[in-house]
C-alpha cells in the first residue's frame, strides 16, 4: 500500500433500503453485506477522521460542513417513510470542520460550518454513517453538495479538503455517498422484482465499475460530464462525486479498486467500492480537463451540455 | 350537507427569511427585520382573508419532494423542530400543527381514481418541511386551522414540464372534487417562489436590504410577464408559458404547485390580486390571491 494520508476512499449508495429492509431483496442484502465489508476495510486502517461528501445534501450558499458535535434525531425519509424511522446519534469533529472551512476560504471558496441542534442530516449520510461507523469509533465531518457548483469549484473543494487533512496530520477515510445511475422506479414495485432502471444506465454503471475496479479513479472523474449526460436524471448541474473524491485523493489512477457490490436499489445503480492507495498506476490517464488550484468564481463558459442560463452570479460583480 | 368550496387560492411563497424577519416566538433565530414589502404583502393577504370563514388550509409544497407519486400527510398532528437545511442560521422553528386527515385521504382517493399514483404518509416521526411551515405561518400565524399537505412529485426532472403539468392539472381537479364533496371551506396555498436563481453568498447581516435585488434582469422580466398574466386573468396562457418560464428562470414552479392551484381554481379568468412582489436572496417572490367570488360577479 502507498503511504498516503487518505487511507481509503469509499463509494456507497444512499437509499435507506440496505439499512432498513435488506431482507426484502437479495441484492439489497448484498449491498448491506458490502457495507459491512467496507466497514471492516476502514477498521483495518488507522484512519482518524471520516470525510463524508453526500450528494443527498444540497446546498446553495457555497459549501456547508456539518460541525454539531453530537447530532441526534429520529429520522424519516421523505420518500420511503413507510420503511420506518431511523434513530441516530453521530460524532462530528467540529475542529476539523472549522479547519476545512478555513482551507476552503484560502482557495477562494465560500464555505461555512453548520452547527445547530436538529439540523436535518440527509438520508445518505445517515445510512452511510450508521453502517460504516456504527459505534462512532471515528469522528466525522459531512460536506454538502452545492447545487450550482461545476467542475472547477468541485476540484478546488476536493483540494481544500485535502489541505485540511494534510495540515491536521490526521489519517483520513473519504466516504462519497452517491448512486451511479440515479433513475429510480417512479412506481411502486415488488422489491423482489427490482432491476436497474434501463439497460443504458446499466451499461454506463458497468463501464464506471470496470474502471473503478482497476483503480482508475482519475479517469472516472474525467468521464463525469459524460456520465451525467448519459445516466443521470439532471437534478443538479453536474455529476460531482468523483471530481470530489479524485481531487481529495490526489487526481491519479494509483489505487487498488475493490468493487464490493453492484445492485439495483429501487432502480438506481447502487455500488459499494473501496479505493486503496497503491504503488502501481493503472495508466491510461485521460487528463484533458484543466486542474484549477483556486476558485475565482463562475466563468459562465458555455458548456457542451444543456444547462439553464443562470445569469450573472453575485460574487462575479463583487457584492 | 352543503357543497364544499374553495374560499381563496393564493400564491404563498416560503422564503424562511420572511419568518425570520418577523421574530415570532416559535423561531429560535432573531433578526432586525427585512423584506418588508413581502411581509406587508402577506399582511394584506391575511387582511383579505379576515372576513372569510374557512375550515382547512391545503398546501402544495416544493420542499416535500417525492418521485414515486404524490404523498399526503396522514397523521392527525405533528410537533417538532424544523431547521432549514439551506438557511439554518435563519430558521429553526418549533411547530405544532394539526392535519385534516379525512380531507387529505379524500383528495388522495380522488387523485387515485383519476389515475395518479398516490400514497398516504403515516409515519408519526415524519418531519414537516420548512416550505409548508413558512407558508402556513405567514398566512395563518395563529395555526388555528388544520392543514392538508401535498408533496410535489418531481416528474419534471424525470420527464419534462409538460408531464408534470398534466399530472398537476389532474391533481387540482381531484382536489376540487374532494373539497366539494367534503362540504368544507378550504384555503389553497401554492407554496413557491417564481424565478429561483439564488445568490450563492449571503450578506454578513442576512437582513441587510442594501444587498437585496433580483439576481438578474432576465428573471425580473419573466416574473413580470407571469404576474401580469395573473393580473389580467389569463391563467391558461400563464400555464401554457410555464415550461418556458420554469426553464428560463430555474423557477420553483418546477414543483407543480402553481399549476395544481390554477387547476383546482378552474383556471381563473378573473383578475388576481397581487399583494406584493419582492426578492429574497435574489429569487422572485409574488404574493397573489384569487378570490372565486370575483368569478361570480
Ligand atoms: Fe423553496
XYZ file of C-alpha atoms and ligand atoms in Angstrom:
617
model
C 0.000 0.000 0.000
C 1.160 3.502 -0.858
C 1.655 5.693 2.190
C -0.964 8.396 1.853
C -2.815 10.435 4.461
C -6.039 9.357 2.793
C -6.061 5.701 3.729
C -9.207 4.748 1.912
C -11.839 6.103 -0.446
C -15.277 4.514 -0.276
C -18.237 4.925 -2.606
C -21.596 3.948 -1.115
C -25.195 4.414 -2.264
C -27.544 6.357 -0.006
C -31.080 4.975 -0.240
C -32.320 3.529 3.056
C -33.289 0.007 1.919
C -29.991 -1.741 2.736
C -30.246 -0.300 6.257
C -33.945 -0.733 6.921
C -35.053 -3.778 4.953
C -32.174 -5.667 3.342
C -34.122 -8.908 3.722
C -36.693 -7.836 1.135
C -34.348 -8.290 -1.827
C -31.235 -10.416 -2.237
C -29.423 -7.572 -3.969
C -30.222 -5.134 -1.161
C -28.783 -7.697 1.234
C -25.613 -7.933 -0.868
C -25.273 -4.141 -0.702
C -25.724 -4.366 3.062
C -23.066 -7.073 3.265
C -20.763 -4.928 1.155
C -21.252 -2.030 3.568
C -20.081 -4.396 6.308
C -17.028 -5.347 4.228
C -16.218 -1.691 3.630
C -16.587 -1.036 7.353
C -14.032 -3.766 8.053
C -11.675 -2.263 5.478
C -11.904 1.103 7.241
C -11.404 -0.546 10.628
C -8.238 -2.210 9.323
C -6.699 1.206 8.659
C -5.539 3.796 11.166
C -7.979 6.420 9.846
C -8.732 9.055 12.482
C -11.292 11.152 10.627
C -14.128 10.288 8.227
C -14.832 12.805 5.478
C -18.371 12.292 4.176
C -19.452 14.005 0.947
C -23.133 13.412 0.365
C -24.958 14.086 -2.887
C -28.134 13.821 -0.798
C -27.341 17.122 0.946
C -27.764 20.043 -1.458
C -26.512 23.499 -0.570
C -26.826 26.884 -2.237
C -24.708 29.207 -0.118
C -21.364 27.767 -1.038
C -20.279 24.672 0.832
C -21.691 23.727 4.227
C -19.821 21.487 6.627
C -21.560 19.751 9.496
C -19.952 20.679 12.815
C -22.550 19.921 15.500
C -20.655 17.711 17.974
C -23.308 15.032 18.519
C -26.245 15.301 16.132
C -29.114 13.135 17.294
C -32.606 12.614 15.854
C -35.303 10.146 14.898
C -35.277 10.439 11.148
C -37.857 9.569 8.487
C -37.081 9.569 4.769
C -39.443 11.838 2.837
C -39.979 9.277 0.091
C -39.638 5.910 1.823
C -41.346 6.879 5.099
C -43.190 3.564 5.261
C -39.896 1.685 5.760
C -39.747 3.078 9.291
C -37.858 5.615 11.379
C -34.094 5.737 11.909
C -32.702 6.713 15.298
C -29.238 8.121 15.029
C -26.543 9.742 17.105
C -23.256 10.621 15.447
C -19.943 12.100 16.490
C -18.615 15.025 14.463
C -15.226 16.720 14.688
C -16.033 20.463 14.952
C -12.369 21.437 14.989
C -11.676 19.578 11.763
C -14.824 21.123 10.237
C -13.547 24.611 11.057
C -10.142 23.766 9.642
C -11.786 22.584 6.408
C -13.743 25.829 6.122
C -10.506 27.800 6.570
C -8.841 25.768 3.840
C -11.833 26.292 1.529
C -11.627 30.047 2.047
C -7.884 30.056 1.351
C -8.704 28.629 -2.081
C -11.405 31.164 -2.832
C -14.482 29.122 -1.948
C -17.464 30.335 0.015
C -17.846 27.902 2.903
C -19.215 27.741 6.418
C -19.811 25.255 9.177
C -23.349 24.467 10.304
C -23.769 23.613 13.936
C -27.379 23.556 15.047
C -29.374 21.141 17.127
C -31.908 19.395 14.917
C -30.243 20.213 11.614
C -31.755 17.835 9.044
C -28.923 15.460 8.225
C -29.666 13.739 4.911
C -30.670 10.133 4.313
C -27.441 9.258 2.503
C -25.203 10.468 5.308
C -27.324 8.732 7.919
C -27.255 5.396 6.104
C -23.520 5.635 5.445
C -22.519 6.568 8.991
C -24.888 4.043 10.591
C -23.426 1.210 8.536
C -19.777 2.231 8.175
C -19.141 3.664 11.643
C -21.865 2.147 13.825
C -20.322 2.870 17.214
C -18.904 6.299 16.246
C -15.391 4.997 16.757
C -14.066 7.582 14.289
C -15.337 11.202 14.303
C -16.629 12.611 11.040
C -17.358 15.732 9.087
C -20.068 15.932 6.409
C -19.677 18.153 3.358
C -22.689 19.360 1.352
C -23.105 19.182 -2.405
C -23.529 22.676 -3.818
C -26.310 22.711 -6.402
C -24.666 25.162 -8.747
C -21.049 24.033 -8.413
C -19.465 22.741 -11.572
C -16.126 21.076 -12.141
C -13.650 23.820 -11.272
C -15.389 24.558 -7.987
C -15.665 20.853 -7.141
C -11.987 20.171 -7.862
C -10.986 23.117 -5.673
C -13.321 21.880 -2.923
C -11.607 18.482 -3.037
C -8.185 20.110 -2.843
C -9.300 22.246 0.108
C -10.408 19.148 1.978
C -7.073 17.550 1.138
C -5.289 20.623 2.529
C -7.222 20.184 5.774
C -6.291 16.510 6.020
C -2.605 17.168 5.359
C -2.313 20.127 7.700
C -4.123 18.313 10.514
C -1.649 15.456 10.321
C -4.574 13.053 10.581
C -5.157 9.914 8.569
C -8.482 10.021 6.800
C -11.043 7.877 5.040
C -13.183 9.575 2.416
C -16.781 8.420 2.048
C -18.687 9.554 -1.008
C -22.429 8.938 -0.870
C -23.913 8.694 -4.340
C -25.721 6.352 -6.652
C -24.142 5.734 -10.038
C -27.199 5.911 -12.323
C -29.859 7.660 -10.270
C -33.016 6.947 -12.243
C -35.335 5.224 -9.807
C -38.603 3.449 -10.386
C -41.312 6.089 -10.191
C -43.963 3.459 -9.462
C -44.411 1.002 -6.626
C -42.561 -2.249 -7.299
C -42.398 -5.655 -5.713
C -38.968 -5.447 -4.022
C -38.106 -8.876 -5.391
C -38.510 -7.522 -8.931
C -36.062 -4.633 -8.525
C -33.780 -4.036 -11.503
C -31.589 -1.261 -12.899
C -33.978 1.204 -14.491
C -32.652 0.834 -18.021
C -30.079 -1.152 -19.939
C -28.310 2.066 -20.864
C -27.940 3.003 -17.204
C -26.591 -0.487 -16.518
C -24.032 -0.240 -19.312
C -22.716 3.083 -18.030
C -22.611 1.786 -14.477
C -20.668 -1.250 -15.684
C -18.168 0.921 -17.540
C -17.559 3.032 -14.449
C -17.227 -0.030 -12.246
C -14.762 -1.622 -14.641
C -12.554 1.476 -14.330
C -13.012 1.710 -10.570
C -12.128 -1.968 -10.195
C -8.827 -1.186 -11.939
C -8.182 1.762 -9.624
C -8.707 4.293 -12.406
C -10.284 6.935 -10.186
C -8.994 9.942 -12.088
C -10.265 8.526 -15.374
C -13.697 8.089 -13.847
C -13.502 11.673 -12.617
C -12.667 12.849 -16.128
C -15.674 10.988 -17.520
C -18.113 12.548 -15.068
C -19.623 15.028 -17.508
C -20.429 12.287 -19.959
C -21.853 10.066 -17.232
C -24.070 12.933 -16.119
C -25.443 13.218 -19.610
C -25.927 9.503 -20.167
C -27.026 8.005 -16.877
C -28.214 10.705 -14.519
C -31.507 12.454 -14.025
C -30.160 16.013 -14.092
C -31.417 17.405 -10.812
C -28.216 19.422 -10.377
C -25.828 20.981 -12.888
C -23.304 18.164 -12.924
C -22.243 14.777 -11.541
C -19.716 15.729 -8.899
C -18.881 12.844 -6.532
C -15.881 11.527 -8.464
C -14.497 15.006 -9.024
C -14.538 15.471 -5.269
C -13.234 12.006 -4.453
C -10.414 12.090 -7.018
C -9.465 15.606 -6.046
C -9.194 14.713 -2.347
C -7.301 11.512 -3.134
C -4.696 13.039 -5.421
C -6.054 13.015 -9.005
C -4.380 9.876 -10.225
C -5.033 6.229 -11.028
C -2.798 4.830 -8.292
C -5.293 2.699 -6.409
C -6.377 -0.821 -5.764
C -10.056 -0.777 -6.572
C -12.419 -3.209 -4.917
C -15.986 -3.421 -6.178
C -17.800 -4.995 -3.233
C -21.318 -4.802 -4.645
C -23.318 -3.501 -7.549
C -27.074 -3.922 -7.365
C -30.260 -2.067 -8.175
C -31.844 -0.307 -5.226
C -35.246 0.880 -6.410
C -33.831 1.068 -9.955
C -30.720 3.092 -9.127
C -27.183 1.833 -9.737
C -26.021 1.176 -6.190
C -22.395 0.211 -5.781
C -20.094 -0.179 -2.825
C -16.492 0.356 -3.931
C -13.312 0.889 -1.966
C -10.150 2.527 -3.307
C -6.855 1.929 -1.521
C -3.721 3.909 -2.428
C -1.371 1.591 -4.365
C 2.145 1.772 -5.796
C 1.340 0.872 -9.381
C -0.607 3.071 -11.711
C -3.313 1.637 -13.903
C -2.104 4.086 -16.553
C -4.244 5.389 -19.373
C -4.756 8.793 -17.814
C -7.364 10.800 -19.620
C -6.176 14.225 -18.470
C -7.974 16.565 -20.765
C -9.599 18.857 -18.246
C -7.800 21.682 -16.517
C -6.544 21.459 -12.978
C -7.540 24.613 -11.079
C -5.892 25.448 -7.763
C -8.089 28.379 -6.705
C -11.718 29.185 -7.245
C -12.192 32.564 -8.897
C -15.970 32.465 -9.399
C -18.135 31.039 -12.122
C -16.666 31.924 -15.501
C -20.004 31.265 -17.151
C -18.352 29.422 -20.001
C -20.612 27.688 -22.461
C -20.929 24.072 -21.538
C -21.212 21.294 -24.070
C -24.366 20.148 -22.434
C -27.703 21.816 -21.985
C -27.849 23.792 -18.824
C -30.267 26.535 -17.954
C -28.897 30.044 -18.348
C -28.227 31.108 -14.806
C -27.386 34.773 -15.410
C -24.717 36.766 -13.625
C -23.616 35.443 -10.306
C -23.495 37.549 -7.206
C -19.843 37.037 -6.470
C -18.943 37.980 -10.042
C -19.977 41.576 -9.514
C -18.335 41.961 -6.187
C -21.242 42.131 -3.746
C -74.507 18.713 3.776
C -73.892 21.782 1.632
C -71.334 21.662 -1.117
C -67.774 22.470 -0.062
C -65.843 25.250 -1.743
C -62.504 26.929 -2.206
C -62.774 30.291 -0.449
C -59.494 31.533 -1.830
C -56.389 30.366 -3.619
C -53.065 32.046 -3.028
C -49.548 32.023 -4.297
C -47.798 31.974 -0.935
C -44.016 31.619 -1.293
C -41.949 30.292 1.577
C -38.592 32.055 1.923
C -37.757 31.336 5.569
C -36.323 34.868 5.672
C -39.856 36.240 5.984
C -40.484 34.289 9.190
C -37.016 35.136 10.474
C -37.680 38.831 9.831
C -40.855 38.777 11.950
C -39.248 37.235 15.047
C -42.180 35.025 16.022
C -41.761 33.181 19.343
C -41.596 29.818 17.542
C -38.352 30.714 15.745
C -35.055 30.420 17.606
C -33.196 32.891 15.358
C -33.638 36.643 15.819
C -33.420 39.437 13.281
C -33.591 43.188 12.853
C -36.339 42.891 10.217
C -36.030 42.937 6.437
C -38.092 42.123 3.316
C -40.899 44.427 4.478
C -42.568 44.710 1.097
C -43.189 40.952 1.053
C -44.120 40.793 4.712
C -46.593 43.635 4.277
C -47.902 41.756 1.251
C -48.596 38.775 3.487
C -50.326 41.184 5.877
C -52.587 42.312 3.019
C -53.300 38.684 2.093
C -54.256 37.940 5.706
C -56.447 41.057 5.708
C -58.211 39.844 2.562
C -58.957 36.598 4.376
C -60.186 38.220 7.569
C -63.852 38.156 6.541
C -63.622 34.682 5.038
C -64.648 31.711 7.031
C -62.663 28.588 6.241
C -62.090 25.176 7.809
C -58.798 23.999 6.392
C -55.618 25.108 4.621
C -54.431 22.897 1.773
C -50.800 23.453 0.855
C -48.814 22.051 -2.049
C -45.114 22.223 -1.207
C -41.868 22.062 -3.219
C -39.880 21.002 -0.170
C -41.516 17.676 0.267
C -40.230 16.227 -2.961
C -41.339 12.749 -3.937
C -40.533 10.715 -7.009
C -42.903 7.806 -6.504
C -46.253 9.518 -6.913
C -47.795 12.257 -4.794
C -47.873 11.846 -0.998
C -50.294 13.237 1.597
C -49.899 13.683 5.336
C -51.928 11.010 7.082
C -51.273 11.599 10.787
C -53.536 13.788 12.966
C -50.867 16.056 14.441
C -47.163 16.839 14.330
C -44.999 18.640 16.849
C -41.278 19.101 16.408
C -38.487 21.435 15.339
C -37.930 22.399 11.702
C -34.420 23.519 10.775
C -33.939 24.859 7.266
C -31.199 22.844 5.528
C -30.053 25.812 3.417
C -30.580 28.655 5.897
C -30.254 27.015 9.337
C -28.942 30.317 10.658
C -32.365 31.887 9.958
C -34.972 29.235 10.522
C -35.221 26.892 13.497
C -38.936 26.782 14.066
C -40.875 24.881 16.728
C -44.098 23.756 15.089
C -47.238 22.215 16.493
C -49.890 21.573 13.864
C -52.985 19.528 13.116
C -53.864 17.709 9.930
C -57.300 17.197 8.397
C -56.610 13.548 7.666
C -60.158 12.928 6.451
C -59.884 15.529 3.683
C -56.299 14.517 2.993
C -57.449 10.974 2.368
C -60.392 12.149 0.279
C -58.074 14.068 -2.068
C -55.770 11.057 -2.124
C -58.659 8.779 -3.115
C -59.963 11.157 -5.770
C -56.493 11.504 -7.255
C -56.135 7.719 -7.330
C -59.473 7.474 -9.158
C -58.181 9.869 -11.800
C -55.190 7.619 -12.431
C -52.499 9.330 -10.381
C -50.099 7.356 -8.221
C -50.665 8.448 -4.620
C -49.627 7.467 -1.122
C -50.558 8.416 2.450
C -47.679 9.295 4.783
C -48.475 7.607 8.086
C -45.193 7.667 9.979
C -45.673 9.818 13.134
C -41.942 10.639 13.302
C -42.092 12.403 9.929
C -40.696 15.933 9.936
C -42.791 18.609 8.207
C -40.889 20.534 5.542
C -39.979 24.164 6.118
C -41.835 25.325 2.998
C -45.159 24.142 4.383
C -44.429 25.637 7.778
C -43.333 29.005 6.380
C -46.297 29.452 4.026
C -48.813 28.338 6.652
C -47.251 30.523 9.340
C -47.303 33.618 7.147
C -50.918 33.076 6.113
C -52.221 31.973 9.492
C -49.727 32.686 12.291
C -52.257 31.516 14.880
C -52.145 27.992 13.481
C -55.806 27.563 14.437
C -56.800 25.655 11.292
C -55.831 22.125 10.352
C -53.827 21.643 7.196
C -53.640 19.201 4.333
C -50.102 18.929 2.974
C -49.406 17.587 -0.509
C -45.926 16.574 -1.691
C -44.546 17.701 -5.029
C -43.913 14.903 -7.462
C -40.745 15.571 -9.393
C -41.901 14.355 -12.794
C -40.365 17.499 -14.268
C -36.925 16.013 -13.647
C -37.755 12.519 -14.756
C -39.751 13.504 -17.796
C -40.405 17.183 -18.506
C -42.548 20.156 -17.541
C -45.398 19.041 -19.770
C -45.774 15.702 -17.981
C -45.569 17.473 -14.639
C -48.274 19.931 -15.685
C -50.597 17.226 -16.990
C -50.370 15.438 -13.648
C -50.826 18.608 -11.620
C -53.923 19.548 -13.621
C -55.408 16.162 -12.707
C -54.396 16.629 -9.084
C -56.001 20.072 -8.986
C -59.270 18.675 -10.307
C -59.170 15.836 -7.785
C -58.531 18.356 -5.008
C -61.521 20.484 -6.031
C -63.856 17.471 -6.243
C -62.793 16.245 -2.817
C -63.354 19.677 -1.269
C -66.814 19.966 -2.844
C -67.804 16.520 -1.621
C -66.474 17.221 1.889
C -68.757 20.201 2.487
C -65.727 22.097 3.808
C -64.436 25.554 3.044
C -60.787 25.472 2.036
C -57.950 27.920 1.533
C -55.438 26.674 -1.040
C -51.776 27.638 -0.993
C -49.213 27.236 -3.726
C -46.019 27.411 -1.700
C -43.437 28.529 -4.232
C -41.257 31.372 -5.440
C -41.302 32.421 -9.090
C -37.786 32.933 -10.555
C -35.440 30.961 -8.377
C -31.783 31.692 -9.091
C -30.306 32.378 -5.669
C -27.211 34.305 -4.806
C -24.583 31.818 -3.713
C -23.334 34.067 -0.951
C -25.181 35.640 1.933
C -24.517 39.140 3.300
C -22.932 39.189 6.733
C -26.198 40.577 8.079
C -28.772 38.467 6.200
C -31.407 41.204 6.515
C -29.122 43.880 5.051
C -31.568 45.222 2.495
C -28.903 47.195 0.641
C -27.782 43.823 -0.722
C -31.184 42.568 -1.851
C -32.168 42.641 -5.532
C -33.301 40.248 -8.231
C -30.435 38.028 -9.428
C -30.732 39.279 -12.995
C -32.919 41.306 -15.302
C -33.995 38.235 -17.263
C -35.608 36.824 -14.152
C -37.338 40.115 -13.407
C -38.809 40.348 -16.902
C -40.085 36.784 -16.758
C -41.583 37.294 -13.296
C -43.428 40.389 -14.544
C -44.658 38.506 -17.584
C -46.221 35.855 -15.363
C -47.584 38.313 -12.805
C -49.213 40.443 -15.492
C -50.970 37.372 -16.861
C -52.295 36.723 -13.339
C -53.451 40.333 -13.048
C -55.178 40.086 -16.414
C -56.956 36.851 -15.560
C -55.102 34.968 -18.295
C -54.157 31.960 -16.220
C -54.483 29.418 -19.021
C -51.942 31.379 -21.020
C -49.745 31.521 -17.928
C -49.839 27.753 -17.574
C -49.025 27.360 -21.273
C -45.956 29.542 -20.762
C -44.951 27.755 -17.569
C -42.473 25.264 -19.095
C -40.520 28.076 -20.774
C -40.705 30.271 -17.700
C -39.515 27.442 -15.481
C -36.629 26.613 -17.784
C -35.507 30.204 -18.281
C -35.572 31.268 -14.655
C -34.956 27.916 -12.914
C -38.306 28.752 -11.333
C -39.680 26.956 -8.313
C -42.831 26.375 -10.381
C -40.952 23.213 -11.396
C -42.564 21.619 -8.347
C -46.034 21.944 -9.874
C -47.665 23.882 -7.026
C -48.937 26.763 -9.133
C -50.263 24.509 -11.879
C -52.115 22.481 -9.242
C -53.591 25.673 -7.777
C -54.760 27.038 -11.135
C -56.393 23.734 -11.981
C -58.129 23.485 -8.611
C -59.481 27.007 -9.145
C -60.666 26.082 -12.650
C -58.135 28.364 -14.406
C -59.498 31.713 -13.225
C -60.338 34.274 -15.904
C -60.939 36.943 -13.278
C -58.238 39.270 -12.061
C -55.893 38.121 -9.340
C -54.924 40.493 -6.549
C -51.170 40.945 -6.362
C -50.390 41.772 -2.763
C -46.631 42.078 -3.241
C -43.621 41.270 -5.362
C -40.143 41.238 -3.931
C -36.886 39.356 -3.978
C -35.290 37.171 -1.348
C -31.603 36.372 -1.770
C -32.112 37.065 -5.474
C -35.231 34.937 -6.093
C -38.511 36.458 -7.289
C -41.499 36.122 -4.972
C -45.090 37.201 -5.501
C -47.934 37.044 -3.009
C -51.121 36.733 -5.015
C -54.739 35.962 -4.164
C -57.512 34.530 -6.331
C -60.933 35.125 -4.832
C -63.573 32.951 -6.510
C -66.269 35.459 -5.502
C -64.921 37.585 -8.331
C -65.877 34.865 -10.780
C -69.481 35.121 -9.687
C -69.762 38.860 -10.310
Fe -38.047 26.810 -1.726
